């Protein structure tokens, strides 16, 4: 199958997909595809209580078998086709991406990809940091640009209770410093805030990372998946977080750096850096959402809250050419109308609960 691009900014004669004048694909709400998040494993060495609670992800949980996972060749192929159609940023995630054997090799392959105008893609990875101290140099050598490390508390007892595998926070902090020392950057630190669990750590986290090379970002606890028993009462709003930190250290808003950026940025008035808040629940950003996600087994999800993914692995393994893969991705993105976070508040708890949702550890953050 070959692809005949539609006129710039115009409807496709086949209805399959549309190209903006800037190149790439547009969905039904005129959002381009720019950011591809690739889950490289559904496994994790942590059992964070808000993501992979032990009661669900216990020893009998059926993780994917090796041959079900996309191979590095298959991931590279999807990324290459995506780059040819507007993707400018790749983020490796999981599960815990550093558990995937040979992840450096995948990073090196992705670092060699180019956009149609010859530019490198931005390569990022989100990790729990547990293997960073060991892996940092190899990740840097392979070509990793950006890193996001999840740190939910500085209090070691609470940190261990949250990861539920007794992993000490000091080893994650050492890993972050190791990544900085080898020159990976920028490095962002993500803290998911759950009321009654770690919201007491907000001020300590801000104080600890103010004036460091790292940008701390607070994420509103989301209703991803169905295993974490989410309730709106457990969400601490970004507004509250900014107010609490601002009471300690005056903050000023910073404009968004790029369209589609998920975090609202605030800088310390004394010039010692900035924080971000990701208001996935209280101040949604679906209108500029340019992200797609590839699950570990090669399903394309057009929203973190999509009820189902589109099977690209079958296409890859059927012997289809790149043009056929591109046509499939184009028509999936062209039909996209997701905006779950915008409609969340209009759903009753019963309707929300009845809606099937994908686990964060499967689809990646
Ligand atoms: N294991 C890696 C890590 O923890 O960074 C990468 C995968 S993890 C699913 C990606 C991000 O999703 C992490 O920053 C994690 O804190 C966040 N996350 C997981 N469950 C969440 C939830 N229910 N609400 C908000 N963020 C969540
Ligand atoms: Fe693992 Fe990351 Fe989920 Fe924690 S948030 S259980 S580290 S995938
Ligand atoms: Fe994007 Fe879906 Fe999240 Fe909205 S809810 S910002 S469309 S991933």
GROMACS .gro file of N, CA, C and O and ligand atoms in nm, residues 41-53 93-97 126-129 150 152 162-163 192 360-362, ligand 2:
model
  128
   41UNK      N    1   0.922  -0.250   2.849
   41UNK     CA    2   0.894  -0.368   2.932
   41UNK      C    3   0.772  -0.340   3.019
   41UNK      O    4   0.750  -0.226   3.058
   42UNK      N    5   0.696  -0.445   3.050
   42UNK     CA    6   0.585  -0.427   3.143
   42UNK      C    7   0.626  -0.468   3.284
   42UNK      O    8   0.546  -0.464   3.376
   43UNK      N    9   0.753  -0.507   3.300
   43UNK     CA   10   0.801  -0.551   3.432
   43UNK      C   11   0.865  -0.437   3.509
   43UNK      O   12   0.914  -0.341   3.449
   44UNK      N   13   0.868  -0.452   3.639
   44UNK     CA   14   0.931  -0.349   3.722
   44UNK      C   15   0.983  -0.414   3.849
   44UNK      O   16   0.924  -0.511   3.899
   45UNK      N   17   1.092  -0.360   3.901
   45UNK     CA   18   1.146  -0.412   4.027
   45UNK      C   19   1.085  -0.340   4.148
   45UNK      O   20   1.113  -0.374   4.261
   46UNK      N   21   1.003  -0.237   4.124
   46UNK     CA   22   0.929  -0.169   4.231
   46UNK      C   23   0.782  -0.215   4.227
   46UNK      O   24   0.735  -0.263   4.123
   47UNK      N   25   0.715  -0.194   4.335
   47UNK     CA   26   0.571  -0.219   4.340
   47UNK      C   27   0.504  -0.095   4.399
   47UNK      O   28   0.435  -0.102   4.502
   48UNK      N   29   0.527   0.020   4.333
   48UNK     CA   30   0.472   0.146   4.384
   48UNK      C   31   0.322   0.128   4.409
   48UNK      O   32   0.250   0.078   4.322
   49UNK      N   33   0.280   0.173   4.525
   49UNK     CA   34   0.143   0.144   4.567
   49UNK      C   35   0.039   0.209   4.476
   49UNK      O   36  -0.073   0.160   4.466
   50UNK      N   37   0.077   0.318   4.409
   50UNK     CA   38  -0.019   0.388   4.323
   50UNK      C   39  -0.012   0.339   4.179
   50UNK      O   40  -0.086   0.386   4.093
   51UNK      N   41   0.080   0.248   4.147
   51UNK     CA   42   0.100   0.206   4.008
   51UNK      C   43   0.091   0.055   3.990
   51UNK      O   44   0.014   0.007   3.908
   52UNK      N   45   0.172  -0.020   4.066
   52UNK     CA   46   0.170  -0.167   4.054
   52UNK      C   47   0.150  -0.229   4.192
   52UNK      O   48   0.241  -0.295   4.244
   53UNK      N   49   0.034  -0.205   4.253
   53UNK     CA   50   0.015  -0.258   4.388
   53UNK      C   51   0.037  -0.408   4.393
   53UNK      O   52  -0.005  -0.481   4.303
   93UNK      N   53   1.004   0.420   2.826
   93UNK     CA   54   0.944   0.409   2.957
   93UNK      C   55   0.902   0.263   2.980
   93UNK      O   56   0.949   0.174   2.912
   94UNK      N   57   0.817   0.241   3.079
   94UNK     CA   58   0.776   0.104   3.106
   94UNK      C   59   0.658   0.104   3.202
   94UNK      O   60   0.584   0.203   3.206
   95UNK      N   61   0.656   0.005   3.282
   95UNK     CA   62   0.750  -0.072   3.357
   95UNK      C   63   0.880   0.007   3.382
   95UNK      O   64   0.884   0.127   3.370
   96UNK      N   65   0.980  -0.067   3.419
   96UNK     CA   66   1.108  -0.001   3.443
   96UNK      C   67   1.200  -0.025   3.322
   96UNK      O   68   1.250  -0.136   3.303
   97UNK      N   69   1.223   0.079   3.243
   97UNK     CA   70   1.295   0.059   3.116
   97UNK      C   71   1.439   0.010   3.133
   97UNK      O   72   1.489  -0.059   3.046
  126UNK      N   73   1.233   0.767   3.112
  126UNK     CA   74   1.178   0.783   3.247
  126UNK      C   75   1.211   0.658   3.327
  126UNK      O   76   1.184   0.547   3.281
  127UNK      N   77   1.268   0.675   3.445
  127UNK     CA   78   1.313   0.559   3.523
  127UNK      C   79   1.285   0.580   3.672
  127UNK      O   80   1.273   0.694   3.718
  128UNK      N   81   1.281   0.468   3.743
  128UNK     CA   82   1.271   0.480   3.889
  128UNK      C   83   1.408   0.503   3.951
  128UNK      O   84   1.419   0.518   4.072
  129UNK      N   85   1.513   0.501   3.870
  129UNK     CA   86   1.647   0.538   3.916
  129UNK      C   87   1.723   0.429   3.987
  129UNK      O   88   1.840   0.446   4.021
  150UNK      N   89   1.181   0.925   3.884
  150UNK     CA   90   1.070   0.936   3.978
  150UNK      C   91   1.122   0.930   4.121
  150UNK      O   92   1.193   0.836   4.157
  152UNK      N   93   0.944   0.999   4.496
  152UNK     CA   94   0.818   1.037   4.559
  152UNK      C   95   0.831   1.085   4.702
  152UNK      O   96   0.735   1.136   4.760
  162UNK      N   97   0.643   0.326   4.986
  162UNK     CA   98   0.578   0.354   4.858
  162UNK      C   99   0.625   0.261   4.748
  162UNK      O  100   0.547   0.218   4.664
  163UNK      N  101   0.757   0.228   4.744
  163UNK     CA  102   0.801   0.136   4.637
  163UNK      C  103   0.772  -0.009   4.675
  163UNK      O  104   0.775  -0.099   4.591
  192UNK      N  105   0.491   1.201   4.221
  192UNK     CA  106   0.346   1.186   4.220
  192UNK      C  107   0.297   1.212   4.362
  192UNK      O  108   0.350   1.153   4.457
  360UNK      N  109  -0.077   0.189   3.390
  360UNK     CA  110   0.037   0.277   3.362
  360UNK      C  111   0.163   0.194   3.336
  360UNK      O  112   0.245   0.229   3.253
  361UNK      N  113   0.179   0.084   3.409
  361UNK     CA  114   0.301   0.004   3.395
  361UNK      C  115   0.305  -0.068   3.260
  361UNK      O  116   0.410  -0.113   3.217
  362UNK      N  117   0.190  -0.079   3.193
  362UNK     CA  118   0.183  -0.147   3.064
  362UNK      C  119   0.204  -0.048   2.950
  362UNK      O  120   0.274  -0.073   2.854
  367LIG    FE1  121   0.748   0.063   3.858
  367LIG    FE2  122   0.752   0.313   3.773
  367LIG    FE3  123   0.518   0.194   3.826
  367LIG    FE4  124   0.679   0.252   4.027
  367LIG     S1  125   0.581   0.400   3.888
  367LIG     S2  126   0.575   0.056   3.995
  367LIG     S3  127   0.877   0.227   3.938
  367LIG     S4  128   0.659   0.139   3.666
   0.00000   0.00000   0.00000
